[in-house]
Short mmCIF file of C-alpha atoms and ligand atoms in Angstrom, two decimals:
data_model
loop_
_atom_site.label_atom_id
_atom_site.label_comp_id
_atom_site.label_asym_id
_atom_site.label_seq_id
_atom_site.Cartn_x
_atom_site.Cartn_y
_atom_site.Cartn_z
CA MET A 28 -15.25 -9.39 -10.54
CA SER A 29 -11.85 -9.60 -13.39
CA THR A 30 -8.46 -8.79 -12.42
CA LEU A 31 -7.29 -5.56 -12.81
CA LEU A 32 -3.76 -6.29 -11.80
CA ASP A 33 -1.68 -8.87 -12.43
CA VAL A 34 1.14 -8.93 -10.02
CA LYS A 35 4.29 -11.25 -10.86
CA ASN A 36 7.00 -12.71 -9.63
CA LEU A 37 8.30 -8.78 -8.60
CA SER A 38 11.34 -7.84 -8.07
CA THR A 39 13.10 -4.14 -6.92
CA HIS A 40 15.74 -4.09 -5.80
CA PHE A 41 18.90 -1.43 -4.81
CA ASN A 42 22.43 -0.94 -5.37
CA THR A 43 24.20 0.25 -2.66
CA SER A 44 28.05 0.44 -1.39
CA ALA A 45 26.35 -1.81 1.43
CA GLY A 46 25.42 -4.64 -0.66
CA THR A 47 22.57 -5.32 -3.34
CA ILE A 48 19.69 -4.43 -0.56
CA LYS A 49 16.48 -7.02 -2.15
CA ALA A 50 13.19 -4.52 -1.07
CA VAL A 51 11.26 -6.58 -3.56
CA ASN A 52 11.79 -9.85 -4.29
CA ASP A 53 9.77 -11.85 -6.59
CA VAL A 54 6.12 -10.70 -5.04
CA SER A 55 2.79 -11.91 -6.78
CA PHE A 56 -0.42 -10.90 -6.17
CA LYS A 57 -3.67 -10.64 -7.49
CA LEU A 58 -6.58 -6.86 -7.37
CA ARG A 59 -9.99 -7.74 -8.26
CA GLU A 60 -12.37 -4.62 -9.59
CA GLY A 61 -13.88 -2.74 -7.18
CA GLU A 62 -11.66 -4.53 -4.23
CA THR A 63 -9.80 -2.83 -1.93
CA LEU A 64 -6.84 -4.58 -0.44
CA GLY A 65 -4.24 -3.92 2.69
CA LEU A 66 -0.87 -4.50 2.23
CA VAL A 67 1.05 -4.54 6.05
CA GLY A 68 4.38 -5.48 7.49
CA GLU A 69 6.73 -3.23 9.35
CA SER A 70 8.50 0.01 8.98
CA GLY A 71 11.05 -1.15 5.86
CA CYS A 72 9.54 -4.37 4.52
CA GLY A 73 9.00 -3.05 0.73
CA LYS A 74 5.50 -2.03 0.83
CA SER A 75 6.15 1.31 -0.55
CA VAL A 76 9.04 0.16 -3.19
CA THR A 77 5.78 -2.19 -4.32
CA ALA A 78 3.54 0.55 -5.12
CA LEU A 79 6.55 2.23 -6.61
CA SER A 80 7.32 -0.74 -8.65
CA ILE A 81 3.58 -0.37 -10.11
CA MET A 82 4.15 3.18 -11.02
CA ARG A 83 7.45 2.47 -12.47
CA LEU A 84 8.71 4.75 -10.04
CA VAL A 85 11.25 3.81 -8.34
CA PRO A 86 14.13 6.14 -8.17
CA SER A 87 16.72 5.20 -10.18
CA PRO A 88 20.22 4.78 -9.29
CA PRO A 89 20.27 3.16 -7.05
CA GLY A 90 16.99 0.71 -7.55
CA ARG A 91 15.91 -1.79 -10.50
CA ILE A 92 13.44 -3.35 -11.33
CA VAL A 93 15.05 -6.12 -11.97
CA SER A 94 12.01 -9.66 -12.67
CA GLY A 95 8.58 -9.25 -13.20
CA ASP A 96 5.20 -8.32 -15.39
CA VAL A 97 2.58 -5.32 -13.84
CA ILE A 98 -0.16 -6.39 -15.53
CA PHE A 99 -3.00 -4.11 -15.42
CA GLN A 100 -5.75 -3.77 -17.57
CA ASP A 101 -4.37 -6.38 -20.61
CA GLN A 102 -0.67 -4.15 -20.15
CA ASN A 103 2.09 -4.91 -19.38
CA LEU A 104 3.35 -1.94 -16.97
CA LEU A 105 6.92 -2.62 -16.98
CA LYS A 106 6.86 -2.51 -20.82
CA ILE A 107 5.52 -0.07 -21.60
CA SER A 108 6.88 3.71 -22.95
CA GLU A 109 7.61 5.85 -21.06
CA GLU A 110 5.08 7.98 -22.59
CA GLU A 111 3.10 5.53 -22.47
CA MET A 112 3.34 5.31 -18.43
CA GLN A 113 2.44 8.73 -18.17
CA ASN A 114 -0.87 8.62 -19.38
CA VAL A 115 -1.18 5.40 -16.72
CA ARG A 116 -0.41 7.59 -14.02
CA GLY A 117 -2.62 9.92 -13.03
CA ARG A 118 -4.85 9.25 -15.38
CA ASP A 119 -6.27 5.52 -14.89
CA ILE A 120 -3.70 4.56 -11.67
CA GLY A 121 -3.56 7.59 -8.67
CA MET A 122 -1.36 7.62 -6.01
CA ILE A 123 -1.47 9.56 -2.90
CA PHE A 124 2.35 8.55 -1.52
CA GLN A 125 3.82 8.85 1.84
CA GLU A 126 5.42 12.03 1.93
CA PRO A 127 2.73 14.81 0.65
CA MET A 128 5.43 17.61 0.81
CA THR A 129 7.57 15.82 -1.50
CA SER A 130 5.25 14.60 -4.74
CA LEU A 131 3.23 18.42 -3.82
CA ASN A 132 5.45 21.13 -5.89
CA PRO A 133 5.49 23.77 -3.89
CA VAL A 134 6.14 26.26 -6.70
CA LEU A 135 3.06 25.84 -8.19
CA SER A 136 -0.22 26.77 -7.02
CA ILE A 137 -2.92 24.01 -5.95
CA GLY A 138 -5.15 24.68 -8.60
CA ARG A 139 -2.27 24.99 -10.78
CA GLN A 140 -1.50 21.68 -9.47
CA LEU A 141 -5.50 19.94 -9.47
CA ARG A 142 -6.09 21.57 -13.50
CA GLU A 143 -2.11 20.07 -14.62
CA PRO A 144 -3.97 16.34 -14.94
CA LEU A 145 -7.59 17.47 -15.92
CA GLU A 146 -6.30 19.14 -19.17
CA LEU A 147 -3.32 16.46 -20.20
CA HIS A 148 -5.31 13.61 -19.60
CA LEU A 149 -8.68 14.28 -20.32
CA GLY A 150 -8.01 17.02 -22.49
CA MET A 151 -10.78 20.04 -20.53
CA THR A 152 -10.64 23.76 -21.32
CA LYS A 153 -9.12 25.74 -18.76
CA GLN A 154 -12.21 26.82 -17.44
CA GLN A 155 -13.40 22.60 -17.04
CA SER A 156 -10.51 22.15 -15.07
CA LEU A 157 -10.97 25.54 -13.22
CA SER A 158 -14.31 24.23 -12.03
CA ARG A 159 -13.65 20.65 -11.71
CA SER A 160 -10.68 21.28 -9.69
CA SER A 161 -13.09 23.22 -7.21
CA GLU A 162 -15.55 20.24 -7.29
CA LEU A 163 -12.71 18.59 -6.48
CA LEU A 164 -12.60 20.30 -3.26
CA GLU A 165 -15.51 20.38 -2.27
CA LEU A 166 -15.57 16.67 -2.46
CA VAL A 167 -12.81 16.41 -0.03
CA GLY A 168 -14.28 18.54 3.05
CA ILE A 169 -12.21 21.65 2.28
CA PRO A 170 -14.29 24.86 2.53
CA ASP A 171 -13.66 28.10 0.35
CA PRO A 172 -11.96 26.06 -2.58
CA ALA A 173 -11.82 28.92 -4.28
CA THR A 174 -9.38 31.04 -2.67
CA ARG A 175 -7.80 27.48 -2.12
CA LEU A 176 -6.69 27.63 -5.23
CA LYS A 177 -5.04 30.22 -5.33
CA THR A 178 -2.84 29.25 -2.84
CA PHE A 179 0.78 27.27 -2.22
CA PRO A 180 1.64 23.76 -0.49
CA HIS A 181 2.99 25.49 2.31
CA GLN A 182 -0.28 27.97 3.03
CA THR A 183 -1.73 24.78 3.91
CA SER A 184 -1.73 22.37 6.91
CA GLY A 185 -0.96 18.98 6.90
CA GLY A 186 -4.29 17.50 6.67
CA GLN A 187 -5.65 19.73 3.85
CA ARG A 188 -2.46 18.86 2.37
CA GLN A 189 -3.95 14.71 2.34
CA ARG A 190 -6.91 15.97 1.15
CA ILE A 191 -5.77 18.20 -1.53
CA MET A 192 -2.67 14.57 -2.43
CA ILE A 193 -6.42 12.54 -2.06
CA ALA A 194 -8.47 15.27 -4.84
CA MET A 195 -5.28 14.79 -7.00
CA ALA A 196 -5.09 11.22 -7.13
CA LEU A 197 -8.67 10.72 -7.77
CA SER A 198 -9.41 13.14 -9.81
CA CYS A 199 -9.20 11.70 -13.33
CA GLU A 200 -11.55 9.11 -11.80
CA PRO A 201 -8.64 5.98 -11.61
CA LYS A 202 -9.66 2.43 -11.86
CA LEU A 203 -6.57 2.55 -9.29
CA LEU A 204 -6.20 4.18 -5.62
CA ILE A 205 -2.85 3.38 -4.74
CA ALA A 206 -3.61 5.25 -1.26
CA ASP A 207 0.15 4.74 1.11
CA GLU A 208 -0.15 5.34 4.18
CA ALA A 209 -2.00 8.62 3.47
CA THR A 210 -3.22 9.51 7.13
CA THR A 211 -0.59 8.29 9.28
CA ALA A 212 0.94 11.55 9.96
CA LEU A 213 -2.54 13.40 10.99
CA ASP A 214 -4.37 13.08 14.35
CA VAL A 215 -6.96 10.19 14.33
CA THR A 216 -9.63 12.34 14.31
CA ILE A 217 -8.89 13.80 10.60
CA GLN A 218 -7.39 10.26 10.10
CA ALA A 219 -10.76 9.03 10.81
CA GLN A 220 -12.60 11.50 8.11
CA ILE A 221 -9.92 11.46 5.55
CA LEU A 222 -10.09 7.50 5.34
CA GLU A 223 -13.97 8.25 5.39
CA ILE A 224 -13.71 10.06 1.76
CA ILE A 225 -11.42 7.90 0.14
CA LYS A 226 -13.72 5.46 1.09
CA GLU A 227 -17.31 7.37 -0.05
CA LEU A 228 -15.10 7.91 -2.99
CA THR A 229 -13.88 4.72 -4.39
CA ASP A 230 -17.37 2.75 -3.40
CA ARG A 231 -18.89 5.32 -5.47
CA LEU A 232 -16.55 5.05 -8.41
CA GLY A 233 -16.07 1.42 -7.78
CA THR A 234 -12.87 2.26 -8.00
CA SER A 235 -10.05 -0.88 -6.28
CA VAL A 236 -7.81 0.52 -4.01
CA ILE A 237 -4.60 -1.18 -2.17
CA ILE A 238 -4.64 1.09 1.23
CA ILE A 239 -0.73 0.24 2.60
CA THR A 240 -0.72 1.16 6.33
CA HIS A 241 1.04 0.17 9.60
CA ASN A 242 -2.47 0.37 11.11
CA LEU A 243 -4.11 -2.75 11.27
CA GLY A 244 -7.04 -1.74 12.56
CA VAL A 245 -7.43 0.83 9.18
CA VAL A 246 -7.38 -2.91 7.47
CA ALA A 247 -9.80 -4.76 9.62
CA ARG A 248 -11.91 -1.85 8.93
CA TYR A 249 -11.19 -0.91 5.06
CA ALA A 250 -9.78 -3.82 3.07
CA ASP A 251 -11.47 -6.87 1.52
CA SER A 252 -8.29 -8.52 1.36
CA VAL A 253 -4.55 -8.68 3.53
CA ASN A 254 -0.95 -8.42 1.98
CA VAL A 255 0.87 -9.29 4.88
CA MET A 256 4.82 -8.14 3.58
CA TYR A 257 8.28 -9.50 5.34
CA ALA A 258 11.82 -8.18 4.46
CA GLY A 259 10.78 -8.12 0.54
CA LYS A 260 8.64 -10.85 0.29
CA LEU A 261 4.24 -11.94 0.65
CA ARG A 262 4.09 -13.82 3.65
CA GLU A 263 0.47 -14.38 3.83
CA SER A 264 -2.33 -13.51 1.75
CA GLY A 265 -6.15 -13.99 1.71
CA SER A 266 -9.93 -12.69 2.07
CA LEU A 267 -9.45 -10.06 5.58
CA ASP A 268 -11.73 -13.10 7.30
CA GLN A 269 -9.00 -15.61 6.86
CA VAL A 270 -6.05 -13.36 7.79
CA TYR A 271 -7.55 -11.72 10.73
CA LYS A 272 -9.30 -14.92 12.62
CA GLN A 273 -7.06 -17.93 11.09
CA PRO A 274 -3.41 -16.39 10.56
CA LYS A 275 -0.96 -18.64 8.84
CA HIS A 276 2.28 -16.73 9.34
CA PRO A 277 3.86 -17.02 13.15
CA TYR A 278 4.88 -13.39 12.21
CA THR A 279 0.85 -12.32 11.16
CA VAL A 280 -0.01 -13.20 14.31
CA GLY A 281 3.28 -11.24 16.33
CA LEU A 282 1.34 -8.83 14.23
CA LEU A 283 -2.12 -8.70 15.39
CA ASN A 284 -1.04 -9.25 19.04
CA SER A 285 1.10 -6.40 18.42
CA VAL A 286 -1.48 -4.16 18.18
CA PRO A 287 -4.12 -2.27 20.85
CA THR A 288 -7.86 -2.18 21.41
CA LEU A 289 -10.25 -0.98 23.08
CA ASP A 290 -11.59 -3.75 24.67
CA LEU A 291 -9.22 -5.12 25.23
CA ASP A 292 -9.06 -6.20 29.35
CA ALA A 293 -6.63 -4.14 30.83
CA ASP A 294 -4.78 -6.78 32.20
CA ILE A 295 -3.76 -8.76 29.04
CA ARG A 296 -0.21 -7.51 26.94
CA LEU A 297 0.54 -6.80 23.89
CA GLN A 298 3.25 -8.67 22.40
CA PRO A 299 5.80 -6.62 20.84
CA ILE A 300 7.41 -8.57 18.12
CA ARG A 301 10.51 -9.60 19.54
CA GLY A 302 13.90 -8.75 17.50
CA GLU A 303 14.09 -6.76 14.56
CA ILE A 304 13.82 -7.50 10.33
CA PRO A 305 16.76 -8.95 9.05
CA ASN A 306 19.14 -6.95 6.72
CA LEU A 307 18.07 -7.15 2.40
CA THR A 308 21.44 -7.06 2.12
CA ASP A 309 21.95 -10.66 3.81
CA LEU A 310 19.06 -12.85 3.88
CA PRO A 311 19.41 -15.76 5.40
CA LYS A 312 19.17 -19.03 3.52
CA GLY A 313 15.00 -20.51 5.24
CA CYS A 314 12.51 -18.22 6.39
CA ALA A 315 13.59 -14.65 6.71
CA PHE A 316 11.65 -14.17 9.89
CA ILE A 317 13.52 -17.54 12.29
CA ASP A 318 14.99 -15.17 14.63
CA ARG A 319 11.64 -13.56 15.58
CA CYS A 320 9.21 -17.07 15.59
CA ASP A 321 8.79 -19.15 18.20
CA TYR A 322 7.28 -22.32 15.40
CA ALA A 323 10.90 -22.61 14.22
CA GLU A 324 12.32 -26.01 12.86
CA GLN A 325 15.11 -27.26 11.75
CA LYS A 326 13.88 -27.66 7.94
CA CYS A 327 12.79 -23.86 8.71
CA GLN A 328 17.17 -23.45 8.75
CA GLU A 329 17.34 -25.34 5.71
CA SER A 330 15.06 -23.74 3.11
CA GLU A 331 12.53 -20.23 3.08
CA PRO A 332 9.45 -21.75 2.67
CA GLU A 333 7.41 -20.46 -0.78
CA LEU A 334 4.04 -18.41 -0.63
CA GLU A 335 1.61 -21.80 -1.12
CA GLU A 336 -2.24 -21.99 -0.58
CA VAL A 337 -2.93 -23.60 3.17
CA GLU A 338 -6.67 -23.59 1.67
CA ASP A 339 -8.77 -22.03 -0.59
CA ALA A 340 -7.10 -19.35 -2.16
CA HIS A 341 -5.97 -18.27 1.51
CA PHE A 342 -2.14 -17.90 1.57
CA GLY A 343 0.94 -18.97 3.41
CA ALA A 344 4.60 -19.39 3.25
CA CYS A 345 5.54 -21.19 6.27
CA TRP A 346 6.77 -24.64 6.82
CA GLU A 347 5.26 -25.35 10.85
CA HIS A 348 1.77 -23.37 8.91
CA GLN A 349 -0.47 -25.86 11.09
CA ARG A 350 1.12 -25.79 13.92
CA VAL A 351 0.55 -21.69 13.96
CA ASN A 352 -1.99 -20.81 16.58
CA LYS A 353 -4.89 -17.99 15.88
CA ASN A 354 -4.16 -14.54 17.10
CA LEU A 355 -4.92 -14.79 20.66
CA LEU A 356 -5.86 -10.58 21.67
CA GLY A 357 -8.03 -11.40 19.01
CA ILE A 358 -8.72 -8.26 17.47
CA THR A 359 -10.89 -8.87 14.55
CA PRO A 360 -12.05 -7.74 11.51
N1 ATP B 414 16.07 5.08 -2.53
C1 ATP B 414 16.80 4.07 -1.72
N2 ATP B 414 18.07 3.78 -1.67
C2 ATP B 414 17.82 2.45 -1.06
N3 ATP B 414 17.61 2.52 -0.53
C3 ATP B 414 15.98 2.06 -0.52
C4 ATP B 414 16.37 3.39 -0.81
N4 ATP B 414 14.11 3.40 -1.21
C5 ATP B 414 13.93 2.14 -0.52
N5 ATP B 414 14.89 1.44 -0.10
C6 ATP B 414 15.21 0.29 0.74
O1 ATP B 414 13.84 -0.98 0.81
C7 ATP B 414 13.61 -1.42 1.28
C8 ATP B 414 12.12 -1.12 1.77
O2 ATP B 414 11.94 0.40 1.92
P1 ATP B 414 9.73 0.37 1.38
O3 ATP B 414 10.53 1.94 1.61
O4 ATP B 414 9.58 -1.00 0.76
O5 ATP B 414 9.46 0.04 3.41
P2 ATP B 414 8.05 0.16 3.40
O6 ATP B 414 7.25 -1.02 3.89
O7 ATP B 414 7.87 1.29 2.82
O8 ATP B 414 8.80 0.86 4.88
P3 ATP B 414 7.72 2.00 5.75
O9 ATP B 414 6.56 1.22 6.41
O10 ATP B 414 9.29 2.45 6.98
O11 ATP B 414 6.89 3.44 4.59
C9 ATP B 414 14.51 -0.74 3.16
O12 ATP B 414 15.11 -1.81 3.25
C10 ATP B 414 15.06 0.79 2.48
O13 ATP B 414 15.58 1.02 3.38
MG1 MG B 415 6.50 3.21 3.09
#
């Protein structure tokens, strides 16, 4: 399968009164056509900013993409004009945002918001876009679409708004879907339904997907490959099996061991990762995980390990990766 998205050395910083927040710091990864990639890591580690950088939607100021390339279908999204980028957004890349209420316009009807990209990007007439909007709502499981199209975002429930966001993100059949915590705010049964809808639609269309989530179980179920992010950098990446069965970074092990699973013996305790993520304005000279790590050695204090290939297409950024034990509690893909 050919490469659809190639992110190279992406860095995005925020200039604040407290200093420069290195939210995304030299991140590189590739996504193949049809592949689903899970991007995981604790809160504040730079997942959303990575997605917003790809979409060129980083709020500026205070944010700025300071370096890197985002090659998508042979064009560098960081180099094209804003006008060209507007065509990429919505048409070639769909995004479901972490905050649905901020990305749905409260003063426009749902129908108007669904129709707009269809008319703008696909040149549909009003009649065509209206009937396509109804179809889309039906696809994401919204009953009585004709009536729903006339309503406004605040008149719909959280679960329905999320479905509408999915319909909007997929309306122009994009090549890439970025789903940022698409279901986190919802209760578990609706979460599962919505994830299944995303999977079904993207499988059918051959869409590549980046799933951003805290939920390692969601990644285990839906992703082909995994990027683990910590303090603005990728610390591990590989296939789902590689990362979940033979993790090469102590942080990945920590994440896996802090996930509850149903089949755990009652006497096995979850092991949350101690400490917290470092201040992104003042990162240590060596490894950013050092204060929380059980494997740390002198070298880890002195220099920061880069992401390197530790086995076939499996990358880890840890000096001590050979000593890292696979996860103890055994969440399995
Ligand atoms: N508009 C902004 N202004 C200043 N700092 C920001 C802004 N947006 C993000 N940041 C900072 O960038 C860092 C990365 O944030 P990001 O939203 O990418 O985290 P995340 O991994 O998506 O977290 P979560 O899981 O909570 O969504 C954080 O330190 C955050 O405070
Ligand atoms: Mg986020």
